[in-house]
mmCIF file of N, CA and C in Angstrom:
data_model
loop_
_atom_site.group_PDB
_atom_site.id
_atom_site.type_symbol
_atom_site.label_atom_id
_atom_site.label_comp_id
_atom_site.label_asym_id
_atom_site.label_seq_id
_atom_site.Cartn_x
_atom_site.Cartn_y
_atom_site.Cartn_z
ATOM 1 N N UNK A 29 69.924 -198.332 60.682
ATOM 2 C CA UNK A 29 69.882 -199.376 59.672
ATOM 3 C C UNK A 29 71.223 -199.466 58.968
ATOM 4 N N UNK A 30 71.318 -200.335 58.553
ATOM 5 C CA UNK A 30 72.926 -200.700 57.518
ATOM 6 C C UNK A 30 73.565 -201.306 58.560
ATOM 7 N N UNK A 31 73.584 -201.924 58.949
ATOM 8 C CA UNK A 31 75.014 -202.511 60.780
ATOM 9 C C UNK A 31 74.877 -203.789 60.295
ATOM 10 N N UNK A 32 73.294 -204.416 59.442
ATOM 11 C CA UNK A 32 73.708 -206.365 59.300
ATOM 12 C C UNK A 32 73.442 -206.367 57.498
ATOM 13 N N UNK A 33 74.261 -206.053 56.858
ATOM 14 C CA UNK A 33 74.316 -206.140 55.231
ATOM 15 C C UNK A 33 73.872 -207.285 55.040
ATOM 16 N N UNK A 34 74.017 -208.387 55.965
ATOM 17 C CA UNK A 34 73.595 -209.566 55.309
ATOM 18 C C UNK A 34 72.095 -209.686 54.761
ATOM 19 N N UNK A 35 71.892 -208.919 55.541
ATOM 20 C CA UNK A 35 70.102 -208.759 54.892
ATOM 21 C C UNK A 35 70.003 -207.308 54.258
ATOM 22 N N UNK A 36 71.038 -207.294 53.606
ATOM 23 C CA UNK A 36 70.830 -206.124 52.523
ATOM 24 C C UNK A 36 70.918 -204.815 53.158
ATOM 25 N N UNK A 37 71.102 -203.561 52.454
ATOM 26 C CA UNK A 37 71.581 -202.191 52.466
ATOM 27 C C UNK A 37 70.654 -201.565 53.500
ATOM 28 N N UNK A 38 69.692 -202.292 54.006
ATOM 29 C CA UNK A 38 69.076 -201.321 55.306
ATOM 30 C C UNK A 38 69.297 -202.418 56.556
ATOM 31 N N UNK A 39 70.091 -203.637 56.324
ATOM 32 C CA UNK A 39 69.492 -204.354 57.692
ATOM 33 C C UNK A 39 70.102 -204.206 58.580
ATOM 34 N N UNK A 40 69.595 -204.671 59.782
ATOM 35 C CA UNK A 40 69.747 -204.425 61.281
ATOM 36 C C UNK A 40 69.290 -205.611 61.565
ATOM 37 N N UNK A 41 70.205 -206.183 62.730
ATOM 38 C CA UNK A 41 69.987 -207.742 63.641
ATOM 39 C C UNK A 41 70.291 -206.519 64.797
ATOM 40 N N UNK A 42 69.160 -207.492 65.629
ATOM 41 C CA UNK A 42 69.008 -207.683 67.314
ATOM 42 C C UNK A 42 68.981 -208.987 68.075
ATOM 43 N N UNK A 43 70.205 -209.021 68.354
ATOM 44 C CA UNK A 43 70.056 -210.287 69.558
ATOM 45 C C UNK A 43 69.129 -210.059 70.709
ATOM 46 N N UNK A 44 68.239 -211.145 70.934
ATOM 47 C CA UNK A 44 67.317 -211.290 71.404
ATOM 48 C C UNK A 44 68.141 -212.201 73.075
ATOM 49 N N UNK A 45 68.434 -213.135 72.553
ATOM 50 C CA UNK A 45 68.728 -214.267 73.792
ATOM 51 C C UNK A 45 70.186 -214.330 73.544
ATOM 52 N N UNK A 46 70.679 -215.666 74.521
ATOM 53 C CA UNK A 46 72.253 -216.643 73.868
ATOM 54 C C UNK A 46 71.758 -217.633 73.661
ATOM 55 N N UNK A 47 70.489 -218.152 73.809
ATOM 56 C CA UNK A 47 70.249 -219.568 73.380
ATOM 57 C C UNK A 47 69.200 -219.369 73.045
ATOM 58 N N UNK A 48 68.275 -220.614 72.145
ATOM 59 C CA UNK A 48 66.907 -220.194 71.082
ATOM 60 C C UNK A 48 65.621 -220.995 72.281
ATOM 61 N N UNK A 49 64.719 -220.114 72.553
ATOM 62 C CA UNK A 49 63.401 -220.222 73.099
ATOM 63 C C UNK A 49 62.154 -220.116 72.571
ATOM 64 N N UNK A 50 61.131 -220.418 73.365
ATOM 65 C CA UNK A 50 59.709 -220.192 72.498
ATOM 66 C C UNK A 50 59.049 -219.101 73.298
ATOM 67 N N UNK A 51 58.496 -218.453 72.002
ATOM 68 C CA UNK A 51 57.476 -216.797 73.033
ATOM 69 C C UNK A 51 56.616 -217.046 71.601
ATOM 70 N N UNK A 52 55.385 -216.517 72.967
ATOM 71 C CA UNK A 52 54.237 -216.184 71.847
ATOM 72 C C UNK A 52 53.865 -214.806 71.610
ATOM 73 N N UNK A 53 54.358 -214.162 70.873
ATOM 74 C CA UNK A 53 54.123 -212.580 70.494
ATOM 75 C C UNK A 53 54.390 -211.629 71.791
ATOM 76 N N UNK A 54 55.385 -211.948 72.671
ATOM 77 C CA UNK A 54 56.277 -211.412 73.852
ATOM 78 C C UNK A 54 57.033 -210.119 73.045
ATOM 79 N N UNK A 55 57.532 -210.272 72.078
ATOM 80 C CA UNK A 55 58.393 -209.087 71.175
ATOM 81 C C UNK A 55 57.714 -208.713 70.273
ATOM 82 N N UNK A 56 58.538 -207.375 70.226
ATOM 83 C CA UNK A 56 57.308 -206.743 68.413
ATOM 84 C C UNK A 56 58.444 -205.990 67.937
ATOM 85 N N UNK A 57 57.760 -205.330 66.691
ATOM 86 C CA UNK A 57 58.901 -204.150 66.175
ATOM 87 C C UNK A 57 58.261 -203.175 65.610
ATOM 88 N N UNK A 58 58.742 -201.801 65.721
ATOM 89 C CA UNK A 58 57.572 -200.870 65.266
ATOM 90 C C UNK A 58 58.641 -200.380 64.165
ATOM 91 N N UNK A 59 58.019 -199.323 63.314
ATOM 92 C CA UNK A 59 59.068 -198.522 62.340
ATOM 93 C C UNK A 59 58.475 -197.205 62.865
ATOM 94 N N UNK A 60 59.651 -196.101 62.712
ATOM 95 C CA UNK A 60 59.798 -195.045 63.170
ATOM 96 C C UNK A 60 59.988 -193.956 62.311
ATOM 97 N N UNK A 61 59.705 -192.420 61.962
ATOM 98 C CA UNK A 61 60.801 -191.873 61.580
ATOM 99 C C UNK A 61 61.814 -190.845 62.232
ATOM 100 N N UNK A 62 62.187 -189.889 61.738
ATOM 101 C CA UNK A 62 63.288 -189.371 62.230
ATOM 102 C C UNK A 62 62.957 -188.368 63.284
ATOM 103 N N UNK A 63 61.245 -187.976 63.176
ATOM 104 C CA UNK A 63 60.662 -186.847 64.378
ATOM 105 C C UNK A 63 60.463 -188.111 65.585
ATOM 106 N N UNK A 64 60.633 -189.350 65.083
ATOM 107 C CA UNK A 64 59.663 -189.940 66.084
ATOM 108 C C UNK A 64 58.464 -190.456 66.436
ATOM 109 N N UNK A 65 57.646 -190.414 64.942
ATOM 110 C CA UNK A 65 56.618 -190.647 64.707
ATOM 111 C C UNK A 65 56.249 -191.839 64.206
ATOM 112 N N UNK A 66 55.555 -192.751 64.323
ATOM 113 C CA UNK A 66 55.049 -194.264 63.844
ATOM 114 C C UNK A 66 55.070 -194.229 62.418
ATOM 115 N N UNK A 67 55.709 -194.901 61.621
ATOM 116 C CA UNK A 67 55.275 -195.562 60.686
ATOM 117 C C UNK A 67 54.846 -196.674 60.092
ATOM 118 N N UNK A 68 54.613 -197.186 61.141
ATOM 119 C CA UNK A 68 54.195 -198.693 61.107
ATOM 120 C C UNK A 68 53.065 -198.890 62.279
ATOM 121 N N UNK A 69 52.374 -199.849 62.490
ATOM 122 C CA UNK A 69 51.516 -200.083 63.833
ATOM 123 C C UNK A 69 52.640 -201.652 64.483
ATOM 124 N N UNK A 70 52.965 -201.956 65.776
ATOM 125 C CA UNK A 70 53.515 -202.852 66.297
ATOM 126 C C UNK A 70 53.007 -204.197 65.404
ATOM 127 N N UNK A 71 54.496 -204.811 65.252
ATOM 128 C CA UNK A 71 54.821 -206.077 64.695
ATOM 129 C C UNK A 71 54.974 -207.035 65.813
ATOM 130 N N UNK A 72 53.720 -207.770 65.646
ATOM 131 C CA UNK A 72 54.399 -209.209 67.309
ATOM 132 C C UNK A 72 54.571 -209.861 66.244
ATOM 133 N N UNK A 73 55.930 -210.992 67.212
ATOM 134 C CA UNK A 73 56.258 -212.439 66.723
ATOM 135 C C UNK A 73 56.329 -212.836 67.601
ATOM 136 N N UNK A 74 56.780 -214.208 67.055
ATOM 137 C CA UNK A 74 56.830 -215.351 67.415
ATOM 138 C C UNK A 74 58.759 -215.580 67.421
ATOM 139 N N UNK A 75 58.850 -216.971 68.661
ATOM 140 C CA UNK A 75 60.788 -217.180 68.525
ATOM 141 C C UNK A 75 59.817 -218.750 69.100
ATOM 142 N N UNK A 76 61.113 -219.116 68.290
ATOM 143 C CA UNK A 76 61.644 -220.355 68.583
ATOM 144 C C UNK A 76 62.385 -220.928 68.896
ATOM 145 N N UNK A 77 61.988 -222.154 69.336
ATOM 146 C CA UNK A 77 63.324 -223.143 70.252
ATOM 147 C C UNK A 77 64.441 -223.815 69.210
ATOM 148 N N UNK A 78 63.363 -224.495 68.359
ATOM 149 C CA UNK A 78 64.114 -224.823 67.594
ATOM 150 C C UNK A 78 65.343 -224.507 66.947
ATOM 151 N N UNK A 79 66.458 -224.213 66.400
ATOM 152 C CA UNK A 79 68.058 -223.911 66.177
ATOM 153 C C UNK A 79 67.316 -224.006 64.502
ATOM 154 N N UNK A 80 66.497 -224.501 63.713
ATOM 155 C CA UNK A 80 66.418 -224.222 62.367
ATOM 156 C C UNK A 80 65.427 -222.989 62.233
ATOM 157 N N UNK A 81 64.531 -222.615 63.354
ATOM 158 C CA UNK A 81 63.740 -221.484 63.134
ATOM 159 C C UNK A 81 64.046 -220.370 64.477
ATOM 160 N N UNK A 82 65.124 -220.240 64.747
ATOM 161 C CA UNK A 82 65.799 -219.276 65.505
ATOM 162 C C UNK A 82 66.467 -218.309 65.186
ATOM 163 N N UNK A 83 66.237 -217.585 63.705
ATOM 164 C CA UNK A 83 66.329 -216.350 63.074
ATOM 165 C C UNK A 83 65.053 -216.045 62.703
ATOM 166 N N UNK A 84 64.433 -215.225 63.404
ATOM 167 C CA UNK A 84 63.385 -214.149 62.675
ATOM 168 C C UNK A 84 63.680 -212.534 62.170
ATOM 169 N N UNK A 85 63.165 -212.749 60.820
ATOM 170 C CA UNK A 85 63.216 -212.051 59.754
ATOM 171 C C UNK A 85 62.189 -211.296 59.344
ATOM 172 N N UNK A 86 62.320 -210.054 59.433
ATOM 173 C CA UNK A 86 61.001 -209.213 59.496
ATOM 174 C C UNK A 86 61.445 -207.886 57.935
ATOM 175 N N UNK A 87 60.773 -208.205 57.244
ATOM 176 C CA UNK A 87 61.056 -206.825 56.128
ATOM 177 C C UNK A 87 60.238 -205.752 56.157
ATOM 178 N N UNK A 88 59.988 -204.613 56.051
ATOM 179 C CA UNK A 88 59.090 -203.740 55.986
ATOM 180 C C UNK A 88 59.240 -203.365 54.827
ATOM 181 N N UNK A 89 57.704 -203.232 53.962
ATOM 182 C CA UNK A 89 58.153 -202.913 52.374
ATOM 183 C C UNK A 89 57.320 -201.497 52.345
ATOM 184 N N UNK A 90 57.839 -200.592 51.950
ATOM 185 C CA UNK A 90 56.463 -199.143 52.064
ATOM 186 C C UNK A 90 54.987 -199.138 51.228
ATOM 187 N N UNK A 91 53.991 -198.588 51.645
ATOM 188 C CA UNK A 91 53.164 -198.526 50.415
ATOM 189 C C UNK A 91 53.080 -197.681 49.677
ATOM 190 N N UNK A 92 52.800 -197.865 48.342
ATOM 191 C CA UNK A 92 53.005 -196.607 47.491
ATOM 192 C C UNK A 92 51.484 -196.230 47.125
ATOM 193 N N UNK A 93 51.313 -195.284 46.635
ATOM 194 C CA UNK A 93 49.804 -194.330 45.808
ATOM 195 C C UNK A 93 50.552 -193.817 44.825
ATOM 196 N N UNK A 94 50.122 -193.889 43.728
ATOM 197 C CA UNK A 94 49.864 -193.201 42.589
ATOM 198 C C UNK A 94 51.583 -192.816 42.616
ATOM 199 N N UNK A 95 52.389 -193.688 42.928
ATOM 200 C CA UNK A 95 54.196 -193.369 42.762
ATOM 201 C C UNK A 95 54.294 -192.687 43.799
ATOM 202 N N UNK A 96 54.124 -192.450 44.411
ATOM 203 C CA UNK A 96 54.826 -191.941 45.734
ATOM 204 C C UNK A 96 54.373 -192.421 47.007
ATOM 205 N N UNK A 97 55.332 -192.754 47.847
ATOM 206 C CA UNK A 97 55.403 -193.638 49.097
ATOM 207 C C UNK A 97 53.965 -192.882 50.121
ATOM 208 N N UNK A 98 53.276 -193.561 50.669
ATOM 209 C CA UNK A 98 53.120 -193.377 52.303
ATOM 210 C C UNK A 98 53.703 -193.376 53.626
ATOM 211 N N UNK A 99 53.066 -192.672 54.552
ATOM 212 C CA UNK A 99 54.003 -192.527 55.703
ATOM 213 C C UNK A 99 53.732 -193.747 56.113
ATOM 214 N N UNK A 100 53.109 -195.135 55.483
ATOM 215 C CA UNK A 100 52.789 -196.203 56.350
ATOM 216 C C UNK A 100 53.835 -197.456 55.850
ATOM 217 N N UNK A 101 54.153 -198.064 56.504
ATOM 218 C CA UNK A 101 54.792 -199.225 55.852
ATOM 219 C C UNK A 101 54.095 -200.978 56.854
ATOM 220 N N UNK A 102 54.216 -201.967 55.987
ATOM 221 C CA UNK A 102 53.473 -203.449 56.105
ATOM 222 C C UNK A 102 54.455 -204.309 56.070
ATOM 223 N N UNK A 103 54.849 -205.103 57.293
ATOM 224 C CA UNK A 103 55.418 -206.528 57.061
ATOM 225 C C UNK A 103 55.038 -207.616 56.072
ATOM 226 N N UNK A 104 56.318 -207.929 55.277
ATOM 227 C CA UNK A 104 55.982 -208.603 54.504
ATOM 228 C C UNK A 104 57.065 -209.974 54.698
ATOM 229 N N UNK A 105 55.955 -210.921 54.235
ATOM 230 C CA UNK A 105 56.335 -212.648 54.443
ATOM 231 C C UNK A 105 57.955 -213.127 53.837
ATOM 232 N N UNK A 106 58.576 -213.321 54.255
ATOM 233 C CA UNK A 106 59.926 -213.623 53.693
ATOM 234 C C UNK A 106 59.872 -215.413 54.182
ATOM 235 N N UNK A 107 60.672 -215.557 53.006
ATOM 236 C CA UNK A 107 60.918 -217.198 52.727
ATOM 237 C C UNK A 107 62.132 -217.449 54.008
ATOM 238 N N UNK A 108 62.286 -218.893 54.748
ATOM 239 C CA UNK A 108 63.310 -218.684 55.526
ATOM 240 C C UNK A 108 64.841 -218.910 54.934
ATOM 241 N N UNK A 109 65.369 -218.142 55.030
ATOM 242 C CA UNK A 109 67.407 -218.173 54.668
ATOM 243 C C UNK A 109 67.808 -219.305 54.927
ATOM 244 N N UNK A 110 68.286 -220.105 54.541
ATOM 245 C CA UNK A 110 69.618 -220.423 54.658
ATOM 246 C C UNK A 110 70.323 -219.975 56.040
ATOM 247 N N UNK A 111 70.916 -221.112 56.794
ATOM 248 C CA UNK A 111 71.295 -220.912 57.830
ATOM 249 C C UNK A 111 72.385 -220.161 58.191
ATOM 250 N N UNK A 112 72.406 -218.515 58.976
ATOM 251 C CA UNK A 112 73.772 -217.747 58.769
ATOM 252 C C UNK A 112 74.759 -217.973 59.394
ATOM 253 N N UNK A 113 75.795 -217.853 58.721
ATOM 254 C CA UNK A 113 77.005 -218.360 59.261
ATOM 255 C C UNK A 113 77.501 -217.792 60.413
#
């Protein structure tokens, strides 16, 4: 994590294609930690053809109990950006 700042102090971009296509939940993304162990259950999406919805944006926010994190973390809905330069 940290390689695409543009999406802030943990992000990471993966080029997928060179040009924008449509898949129906063909890709996913899991979260990991450092033994290797799941912290997340698989994320499918969706890509598009379209050139205005041909960045997908996936955040993982952790859950917390009583102030302190779980080993689980949940995709959460992000508004779409502004087109990156």
């Amino acid at each position: 994590t940290g390689e695409a700042l543009a999406y802030g102090p943990g992000g990471f971009e993966i080029q997928i294609a060179d040009h924008p296509f449509n898949s129906s939940e063909t890709y996913w993304v899991q979260v990991f930690n450092q033994e290797g162990l799941p912290l997340s259950e698989r994320i499918n999406f969706d890509t598009f053809e379209d050139c205005e919805q041909n960045l997908i944006l996936i955040n993982f926010i952790p859950l917390e109990t009583h102030g302190a994190a779980k080993s689980v973390t949940t995709p959460d809905a992000t508004a779409t950006l502004e087109a990156y330069p």
